[in-house]
Every structure is written in structure tokens, then in C-alpha cells.
mmCIF file of C-alpha atoms (C1' of nucleotides) in Angstrom:
data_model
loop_
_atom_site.group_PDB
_atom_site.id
_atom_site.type_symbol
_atom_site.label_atom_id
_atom_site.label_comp_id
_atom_site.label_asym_id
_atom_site.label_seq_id
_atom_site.Cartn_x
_atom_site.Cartn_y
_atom_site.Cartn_z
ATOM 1 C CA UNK A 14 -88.399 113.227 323.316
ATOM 2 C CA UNK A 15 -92.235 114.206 322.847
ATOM 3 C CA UNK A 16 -94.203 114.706 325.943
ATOM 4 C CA UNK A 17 -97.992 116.280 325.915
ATOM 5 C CA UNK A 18 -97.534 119.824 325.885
ATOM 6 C CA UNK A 19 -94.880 119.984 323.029
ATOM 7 C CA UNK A 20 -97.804 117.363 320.891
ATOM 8 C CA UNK A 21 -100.457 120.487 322.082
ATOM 9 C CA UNK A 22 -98.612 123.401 320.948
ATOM 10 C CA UNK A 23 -97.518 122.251 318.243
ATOM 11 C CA UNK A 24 -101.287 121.488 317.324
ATOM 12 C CA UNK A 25 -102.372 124.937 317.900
ATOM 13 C CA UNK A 26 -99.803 126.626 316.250
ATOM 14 C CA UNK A 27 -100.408 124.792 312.890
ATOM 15 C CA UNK A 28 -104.020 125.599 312.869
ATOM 16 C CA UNK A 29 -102.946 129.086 313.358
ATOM 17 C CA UNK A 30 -105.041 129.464 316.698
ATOM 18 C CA UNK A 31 -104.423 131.652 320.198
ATOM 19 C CA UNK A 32 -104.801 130.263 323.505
ATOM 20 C CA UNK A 33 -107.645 132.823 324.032
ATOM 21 C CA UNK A 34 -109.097 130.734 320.827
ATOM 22 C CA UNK A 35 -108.626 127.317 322.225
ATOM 23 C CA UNK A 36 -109.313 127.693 326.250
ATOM 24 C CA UNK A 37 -112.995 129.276 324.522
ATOM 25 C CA UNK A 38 -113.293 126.334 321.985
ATOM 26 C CA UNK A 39 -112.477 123.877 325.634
ATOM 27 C CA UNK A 40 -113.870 125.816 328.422
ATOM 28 C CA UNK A 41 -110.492 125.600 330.336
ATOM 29 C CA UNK A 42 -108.923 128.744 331.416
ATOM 30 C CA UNK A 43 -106.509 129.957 328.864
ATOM 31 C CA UNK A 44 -103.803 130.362 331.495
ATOM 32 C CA UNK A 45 -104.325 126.295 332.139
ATOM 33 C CA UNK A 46 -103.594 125.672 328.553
ATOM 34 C CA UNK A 47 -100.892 127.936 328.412
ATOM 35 C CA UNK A 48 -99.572 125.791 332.013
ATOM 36 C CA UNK A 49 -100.106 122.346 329.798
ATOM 37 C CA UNK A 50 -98.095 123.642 326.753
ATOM 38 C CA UNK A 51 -95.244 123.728 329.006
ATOM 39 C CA UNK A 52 -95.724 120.926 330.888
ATOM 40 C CA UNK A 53 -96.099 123.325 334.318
ATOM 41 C CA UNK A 54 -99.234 121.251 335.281
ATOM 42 C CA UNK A 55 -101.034 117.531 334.057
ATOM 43 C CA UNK A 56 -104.378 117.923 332.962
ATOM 44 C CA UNK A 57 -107.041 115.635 333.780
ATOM 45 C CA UNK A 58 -108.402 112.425 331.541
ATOM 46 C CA UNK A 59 -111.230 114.548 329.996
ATOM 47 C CA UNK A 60 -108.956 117.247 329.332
ATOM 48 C CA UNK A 61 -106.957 115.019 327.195
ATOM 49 C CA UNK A 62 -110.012 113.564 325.108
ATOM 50 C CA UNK A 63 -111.220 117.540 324.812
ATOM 51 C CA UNK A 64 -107.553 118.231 323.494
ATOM 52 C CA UNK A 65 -107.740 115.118 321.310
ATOM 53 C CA UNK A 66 -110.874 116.054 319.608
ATOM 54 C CA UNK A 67 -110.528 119.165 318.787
ATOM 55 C CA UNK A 68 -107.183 118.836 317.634
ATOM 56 C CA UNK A 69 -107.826 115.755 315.612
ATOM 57 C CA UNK A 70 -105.083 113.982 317.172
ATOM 58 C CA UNK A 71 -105.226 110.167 318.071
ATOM 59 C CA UNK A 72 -106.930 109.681 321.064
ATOM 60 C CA UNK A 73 -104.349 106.925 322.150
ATOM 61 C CA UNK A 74 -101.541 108.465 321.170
ATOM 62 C CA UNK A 75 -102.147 111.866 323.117
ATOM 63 C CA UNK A 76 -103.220 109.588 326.553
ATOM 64 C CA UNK A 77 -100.309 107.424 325.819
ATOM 65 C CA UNK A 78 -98.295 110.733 325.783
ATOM 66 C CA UNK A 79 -100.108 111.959 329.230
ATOM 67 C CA UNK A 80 -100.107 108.599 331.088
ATOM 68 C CA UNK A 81 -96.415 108.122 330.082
ATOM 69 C CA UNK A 82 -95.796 111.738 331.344
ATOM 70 C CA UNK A 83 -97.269 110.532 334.203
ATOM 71 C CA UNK A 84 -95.556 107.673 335.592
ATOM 72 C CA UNK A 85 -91.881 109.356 334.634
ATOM 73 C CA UNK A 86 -92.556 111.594 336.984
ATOM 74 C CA UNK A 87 -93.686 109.579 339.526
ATOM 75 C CA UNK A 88 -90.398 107.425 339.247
ATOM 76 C CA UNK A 89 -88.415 110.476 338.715
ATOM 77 C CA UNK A 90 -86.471 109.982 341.639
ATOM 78 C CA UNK A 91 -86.054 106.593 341.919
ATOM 79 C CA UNK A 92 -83.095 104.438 341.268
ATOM 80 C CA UNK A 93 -84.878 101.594 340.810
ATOM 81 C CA UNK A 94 -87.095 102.990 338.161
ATOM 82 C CA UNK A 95 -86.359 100.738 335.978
ATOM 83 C CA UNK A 96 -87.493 97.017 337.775
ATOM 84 C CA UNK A 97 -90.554 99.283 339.146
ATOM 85 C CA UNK A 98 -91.153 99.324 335.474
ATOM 86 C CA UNK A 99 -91.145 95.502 334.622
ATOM 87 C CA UNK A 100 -92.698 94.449 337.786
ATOM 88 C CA UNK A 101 -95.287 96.656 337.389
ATOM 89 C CA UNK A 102 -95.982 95.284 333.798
ATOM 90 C CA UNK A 103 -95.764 91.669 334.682
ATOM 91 C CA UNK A 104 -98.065 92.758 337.584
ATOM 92 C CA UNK A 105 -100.911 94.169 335.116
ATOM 93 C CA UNK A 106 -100.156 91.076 332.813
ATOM 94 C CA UNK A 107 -101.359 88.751 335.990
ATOM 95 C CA UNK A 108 -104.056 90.853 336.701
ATOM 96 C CA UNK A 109 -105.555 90.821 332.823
ATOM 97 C CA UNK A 110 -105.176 87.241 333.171
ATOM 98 C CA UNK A 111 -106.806 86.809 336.624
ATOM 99 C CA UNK A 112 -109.816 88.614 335.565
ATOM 100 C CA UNK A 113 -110.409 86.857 331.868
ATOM 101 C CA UNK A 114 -110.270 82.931 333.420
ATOM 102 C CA UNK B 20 -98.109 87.612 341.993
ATOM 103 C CA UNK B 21 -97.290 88.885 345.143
ATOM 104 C CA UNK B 22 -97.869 93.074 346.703
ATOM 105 C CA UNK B 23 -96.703 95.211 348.925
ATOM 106 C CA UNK B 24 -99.558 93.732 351.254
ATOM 107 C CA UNK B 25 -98.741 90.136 351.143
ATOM 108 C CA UNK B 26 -95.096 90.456 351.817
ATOM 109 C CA UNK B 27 -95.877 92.576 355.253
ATOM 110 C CA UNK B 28 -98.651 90.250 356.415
ATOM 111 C CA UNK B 29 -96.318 87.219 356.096
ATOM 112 C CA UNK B 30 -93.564 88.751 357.100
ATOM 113 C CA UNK B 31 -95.816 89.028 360.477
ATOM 114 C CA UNK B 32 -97.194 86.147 361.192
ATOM 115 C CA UNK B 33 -93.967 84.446 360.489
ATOM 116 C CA UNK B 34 -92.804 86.625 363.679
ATOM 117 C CA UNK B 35 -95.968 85.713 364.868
ATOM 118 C CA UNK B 36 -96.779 88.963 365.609
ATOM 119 C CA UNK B 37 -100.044 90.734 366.306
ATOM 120 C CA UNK B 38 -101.041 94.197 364.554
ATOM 121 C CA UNK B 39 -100.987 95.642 367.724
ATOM 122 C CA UNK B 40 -97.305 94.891 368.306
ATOM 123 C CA UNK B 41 -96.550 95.855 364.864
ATOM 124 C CA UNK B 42 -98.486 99.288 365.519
ATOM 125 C CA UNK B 43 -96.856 100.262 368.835
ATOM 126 C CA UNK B 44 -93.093 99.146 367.465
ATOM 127 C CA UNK B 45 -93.770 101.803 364.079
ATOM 128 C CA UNK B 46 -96.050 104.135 365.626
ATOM 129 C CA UNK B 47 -98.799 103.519 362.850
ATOM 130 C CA UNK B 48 -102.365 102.624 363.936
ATOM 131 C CA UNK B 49 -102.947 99.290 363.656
ATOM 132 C CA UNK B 50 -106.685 99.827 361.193
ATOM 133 C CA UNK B 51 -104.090 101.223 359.530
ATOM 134 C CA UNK B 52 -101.877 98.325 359.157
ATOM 135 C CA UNK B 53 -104.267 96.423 358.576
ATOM 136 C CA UNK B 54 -105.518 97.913 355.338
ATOM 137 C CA UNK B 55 -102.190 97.944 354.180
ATOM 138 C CA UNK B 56 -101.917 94.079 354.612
ATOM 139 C CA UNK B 57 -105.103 93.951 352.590
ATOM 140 C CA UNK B 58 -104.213 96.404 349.574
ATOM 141 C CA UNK B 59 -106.376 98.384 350.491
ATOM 142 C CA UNK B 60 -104.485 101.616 351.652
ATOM 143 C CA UNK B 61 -100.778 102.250 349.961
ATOM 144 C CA UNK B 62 -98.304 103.331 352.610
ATOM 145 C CA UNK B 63 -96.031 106.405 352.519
ATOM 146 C CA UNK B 64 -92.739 105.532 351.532
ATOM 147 C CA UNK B 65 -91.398 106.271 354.908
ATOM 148 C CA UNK B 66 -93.576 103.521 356.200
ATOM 149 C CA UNK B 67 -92.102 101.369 353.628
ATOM 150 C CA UNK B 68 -89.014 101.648 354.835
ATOM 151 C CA UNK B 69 -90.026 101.126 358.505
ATOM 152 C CA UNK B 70 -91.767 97.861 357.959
ATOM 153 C CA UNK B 71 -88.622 96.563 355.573
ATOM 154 C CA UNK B 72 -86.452 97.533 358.589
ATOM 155 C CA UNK B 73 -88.639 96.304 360.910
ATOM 156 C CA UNK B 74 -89.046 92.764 359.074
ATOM 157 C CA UNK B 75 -85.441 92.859 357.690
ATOM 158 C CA UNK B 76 -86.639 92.778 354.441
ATOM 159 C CA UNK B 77 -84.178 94.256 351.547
ATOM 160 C CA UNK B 78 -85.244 97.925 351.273
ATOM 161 C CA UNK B 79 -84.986 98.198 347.711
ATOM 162 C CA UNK B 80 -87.020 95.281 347.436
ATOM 163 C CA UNK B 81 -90.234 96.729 349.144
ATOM 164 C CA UNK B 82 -89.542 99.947 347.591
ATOM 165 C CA UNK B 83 -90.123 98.363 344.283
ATOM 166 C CA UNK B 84 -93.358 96.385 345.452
ATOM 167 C CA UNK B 85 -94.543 99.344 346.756
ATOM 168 C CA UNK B 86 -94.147 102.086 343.807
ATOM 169 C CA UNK B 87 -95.269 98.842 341.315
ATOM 170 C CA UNK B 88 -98.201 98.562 343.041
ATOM 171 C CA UNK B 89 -98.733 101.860 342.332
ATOM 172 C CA UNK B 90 -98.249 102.297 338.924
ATOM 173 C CA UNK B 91 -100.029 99.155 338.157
ATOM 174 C CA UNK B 92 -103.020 100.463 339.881
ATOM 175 C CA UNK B 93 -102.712 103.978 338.104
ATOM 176 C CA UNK B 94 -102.437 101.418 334.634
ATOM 177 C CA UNK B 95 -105.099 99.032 335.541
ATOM 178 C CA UNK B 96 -108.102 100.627 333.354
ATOM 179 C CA UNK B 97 -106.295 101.091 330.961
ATOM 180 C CA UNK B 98 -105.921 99.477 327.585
ATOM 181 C CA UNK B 99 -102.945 101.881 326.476
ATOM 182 C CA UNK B 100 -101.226 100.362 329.432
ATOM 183 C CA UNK B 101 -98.438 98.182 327.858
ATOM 184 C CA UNK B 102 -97.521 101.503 325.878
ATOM 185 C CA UNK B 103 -97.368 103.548 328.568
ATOM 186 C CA UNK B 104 -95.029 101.566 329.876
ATOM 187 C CA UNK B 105 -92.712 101.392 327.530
ATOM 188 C CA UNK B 106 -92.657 105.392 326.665
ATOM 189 C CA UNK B 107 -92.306 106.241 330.023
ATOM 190 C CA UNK B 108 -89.469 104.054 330.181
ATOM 191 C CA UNK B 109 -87.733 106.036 327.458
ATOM 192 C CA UNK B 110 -88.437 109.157 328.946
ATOM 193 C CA UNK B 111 -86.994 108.144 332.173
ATOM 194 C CA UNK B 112 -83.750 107.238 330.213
ATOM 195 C CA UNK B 113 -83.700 110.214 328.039
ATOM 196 C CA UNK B 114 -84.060 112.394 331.125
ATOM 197 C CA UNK B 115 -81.217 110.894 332.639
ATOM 198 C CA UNK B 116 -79.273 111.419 329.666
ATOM 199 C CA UNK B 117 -80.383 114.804 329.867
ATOM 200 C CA UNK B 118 -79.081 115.528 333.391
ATOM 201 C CA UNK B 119 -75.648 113.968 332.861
ATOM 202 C CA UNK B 120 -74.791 116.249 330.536
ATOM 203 C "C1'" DA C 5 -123.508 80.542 374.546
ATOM 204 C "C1'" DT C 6 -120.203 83.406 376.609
ATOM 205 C "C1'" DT C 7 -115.773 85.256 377.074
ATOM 206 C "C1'" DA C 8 -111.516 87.030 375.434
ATOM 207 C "C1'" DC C 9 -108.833 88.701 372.049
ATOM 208 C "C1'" DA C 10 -107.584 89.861 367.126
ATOM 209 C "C1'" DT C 11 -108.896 91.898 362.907
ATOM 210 C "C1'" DT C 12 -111.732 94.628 359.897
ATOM 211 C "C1'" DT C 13 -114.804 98.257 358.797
ATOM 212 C "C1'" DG C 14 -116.526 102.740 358.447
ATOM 213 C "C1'" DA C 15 -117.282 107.415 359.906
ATOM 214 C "C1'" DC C 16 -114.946 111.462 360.822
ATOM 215 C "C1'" DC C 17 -111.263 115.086 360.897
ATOM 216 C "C1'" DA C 18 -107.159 117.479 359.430
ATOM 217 C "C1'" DG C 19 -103.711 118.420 356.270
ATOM 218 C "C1'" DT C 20 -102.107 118.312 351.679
ATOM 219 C "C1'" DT C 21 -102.464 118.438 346.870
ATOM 220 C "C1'" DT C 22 -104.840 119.505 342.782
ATOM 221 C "C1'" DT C 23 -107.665 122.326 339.966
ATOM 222 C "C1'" DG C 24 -109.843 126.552 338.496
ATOM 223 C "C1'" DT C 25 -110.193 131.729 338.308
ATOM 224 C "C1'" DC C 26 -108.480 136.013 337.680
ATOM 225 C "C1'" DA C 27 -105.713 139.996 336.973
ATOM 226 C "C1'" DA C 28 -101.292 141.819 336.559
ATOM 227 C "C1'" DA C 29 -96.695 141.236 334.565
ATOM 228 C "C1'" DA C 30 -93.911 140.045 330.798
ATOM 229 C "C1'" DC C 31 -93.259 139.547 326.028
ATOM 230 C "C1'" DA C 32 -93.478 140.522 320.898
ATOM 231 C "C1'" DC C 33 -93.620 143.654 317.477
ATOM 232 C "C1'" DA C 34 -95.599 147.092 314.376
ATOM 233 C "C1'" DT D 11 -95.809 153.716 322.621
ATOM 234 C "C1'" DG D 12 -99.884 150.903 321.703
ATOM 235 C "C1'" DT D 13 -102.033 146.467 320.783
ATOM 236 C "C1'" DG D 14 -102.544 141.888 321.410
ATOM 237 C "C1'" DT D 15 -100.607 137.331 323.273
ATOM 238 C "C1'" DT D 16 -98.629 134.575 326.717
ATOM 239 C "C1'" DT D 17 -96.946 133.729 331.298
ATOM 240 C "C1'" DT D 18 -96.933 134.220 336.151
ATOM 241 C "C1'" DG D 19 -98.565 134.223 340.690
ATOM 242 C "C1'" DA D 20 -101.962 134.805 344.295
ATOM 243 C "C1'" DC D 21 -106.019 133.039 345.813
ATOM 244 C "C1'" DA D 22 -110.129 129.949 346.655
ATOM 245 C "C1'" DA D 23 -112.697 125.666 345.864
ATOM 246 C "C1'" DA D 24 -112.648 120.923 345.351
ATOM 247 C "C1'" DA D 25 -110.633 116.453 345.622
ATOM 248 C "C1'" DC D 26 -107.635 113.375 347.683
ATOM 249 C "C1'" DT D 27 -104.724 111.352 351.593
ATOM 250 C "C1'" DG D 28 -103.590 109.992 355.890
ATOM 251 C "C1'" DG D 29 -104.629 109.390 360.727
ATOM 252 C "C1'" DT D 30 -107.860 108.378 364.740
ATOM 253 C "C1'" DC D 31 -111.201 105.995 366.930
ATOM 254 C "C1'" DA D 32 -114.900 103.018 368.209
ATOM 255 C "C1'" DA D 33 -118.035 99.695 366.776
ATOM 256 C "C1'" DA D 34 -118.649 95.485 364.205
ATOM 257 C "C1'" DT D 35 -116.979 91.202 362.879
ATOM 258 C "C1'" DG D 36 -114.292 87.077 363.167
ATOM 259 C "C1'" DT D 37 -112.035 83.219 365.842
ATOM 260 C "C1'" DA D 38 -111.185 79.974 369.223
ATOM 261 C "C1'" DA D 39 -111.403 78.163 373.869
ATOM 262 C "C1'" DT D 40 -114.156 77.084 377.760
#
DNA sequence: ATTACATTTGACCAGTTTTGTCAAAACACA
DNA sequence: TGTGTTTTGACAAAACTGGTCAAATGTAAT
């Protein structure tokens, strides 16, 4: 299973590039990258779009990644994961609707 | 499409209780209360589970009004949001495959 | 209109979490 | 060992949350 450091690394390594390269190309703090890579901390919305970018990756497929990332974690814990997941959808569904009438 | 809000401000007035009862029974300040009758502050989860004791309401069903709120309001921008959805739900199962192991 | 009471709003504070910075430690390998 | 890369951890700054309180607003009866 993919998640958005694995999609990062893997990125850098085929263009043959160090962190030190890549937290220059950025402006983030190498170390930061090097936390991302292994999913040790979520970087922010920009951060993503930077990443995209310069990588050339799909933007929506790298914040799909990171906003996926995201709410896993979130419902980590919880047993009911699962309906918190299709509520939640039918929940945004209502809302799209509410706002187009 | 109900909330977290809704289900708390009915379950209320159908005791036809005041937010100051409700605040001195769970300790939380009744601004406070109020807000989260309106959506417009998310409780901790420990106050979740004091108002669904408090209102008999089934725990697990407040738990997942609450953390769907959540995640649709983390989603609600977004475009990518039906695929975020359904990738985090595979994650959430592949990590559980993971653990049992 | 005034009173009495309930709810909402907003400003403020405190505590927590997140993010960024940096240097030292660990690692890889010639 | 020496050189260069990555990882770790301590620390500070910034952003976010949650709680408190009083004033403002809303509501209904007199």
C-alpha cells in the first residue's frame, strides 16, 4: 500500500537527487523531507503542490495520497472506522448538493 | 442530513432542558454547549461520550456523527474528496491486515 | 416598554500541537 | 579512517484548541 513518503522517495531517488538537493530546490529543511519520506511527520497543502511540481507527479494523485494519509490516521483507532467512512461521504454528497440548488 | 449538533440540541429540548442544566450536569460551560449545538465548535470525544450518556443516546452512534463531521469538514474543499475516501478506506483495511499478522 | 430569563457572540487566556531550525549522531562505503 | 548522506532529537516559534467570562442579543410575559 502506497502512502506519500514512499511516492516522494521514490521520486528523488530516480532523478538521482540528495535530500540536501531537494530541501534547497523547496526551501524546506532537509531533515523535514527526510521526516516526510518516512512518513514521521504530514506536510502541509503547499508542501504537497511544491513536492508535486518539482517532481512532476500528478497533483491529484500526490494530495489524494496525503489527504488519504490523513484521515487513516485520524480513524486509526476507531472501530467504527468504517461507517465514519460512508457517513462522512453521504454527508459531503448532501452538502455538494445543498450548495449547487 | 443530520450532525453531531442537531442530535444534542434535540435531544435537549425533548428533556426540555436548558443549557444551563446541561452545563452544570457535564461540567462544560454552557457558550460552550451552545456552539456545539450550532456546529460551530467540535467537542472532545470525552464530551461525546458524556452527552450520549447523558441523553441515552447509543455511544457508538454519536461517536460516528462526531468523527464524520470531522472528516467531512477536513474533505469539504476538496474536489479529490470522493477519492480520498475511498484510499483511506483501503489503507485502514490494509493496516489492519497488517497488525493481525 | 420593561422585566426576566435563555441563548449567542466575541474577546481573552492557557495549554497543546504543529512546524521549522539546527547540530550532532548514525549510517554507508571507498 | 575520511567523506558525504541521512536520521535523530532538542529546542523555539507559530498555529490551533479548548475553556472562561461578560456583554449583546433574542424571546416572551406583563
Amino acid at each position: 500500500m502506497s502512502n506519500f513518503g514512499d511516492l516522494i522517495r521514490i521520486a528523488r531517488e530516480e532523478k538521482g537527487l540528495f535530500l540536501r538537493q531537494v530541501a534547497a530546490e523547496l526551501d524546506i529543511d532537509q531533515a523535514i523531507i527526510s521526516k516526510f519520506e518516512r512518513n514521521e511527520r504530514k506536510p502541509t497543502k503547499e508542501q504537497v503542490l511544491k513536492f508535486a511540481k518539482f517532481f512532476k507527479i500528478d497533483k491529484e494523485t500526490l494530495l489524494v495520497e496525503w489527504l488519504s494519509d490523513k484521515v487513516a490516521y485520524d480513524l486509526q483507532d476507531e472501530k467504527l472506522a468504517n461507517k465514519v467512512l460512508k457517513v462522512a461521504e453521504e454527508k459531503l454528497k448532501y452538502n455538494r448538493q445543498s450548495k449547487n440548488i
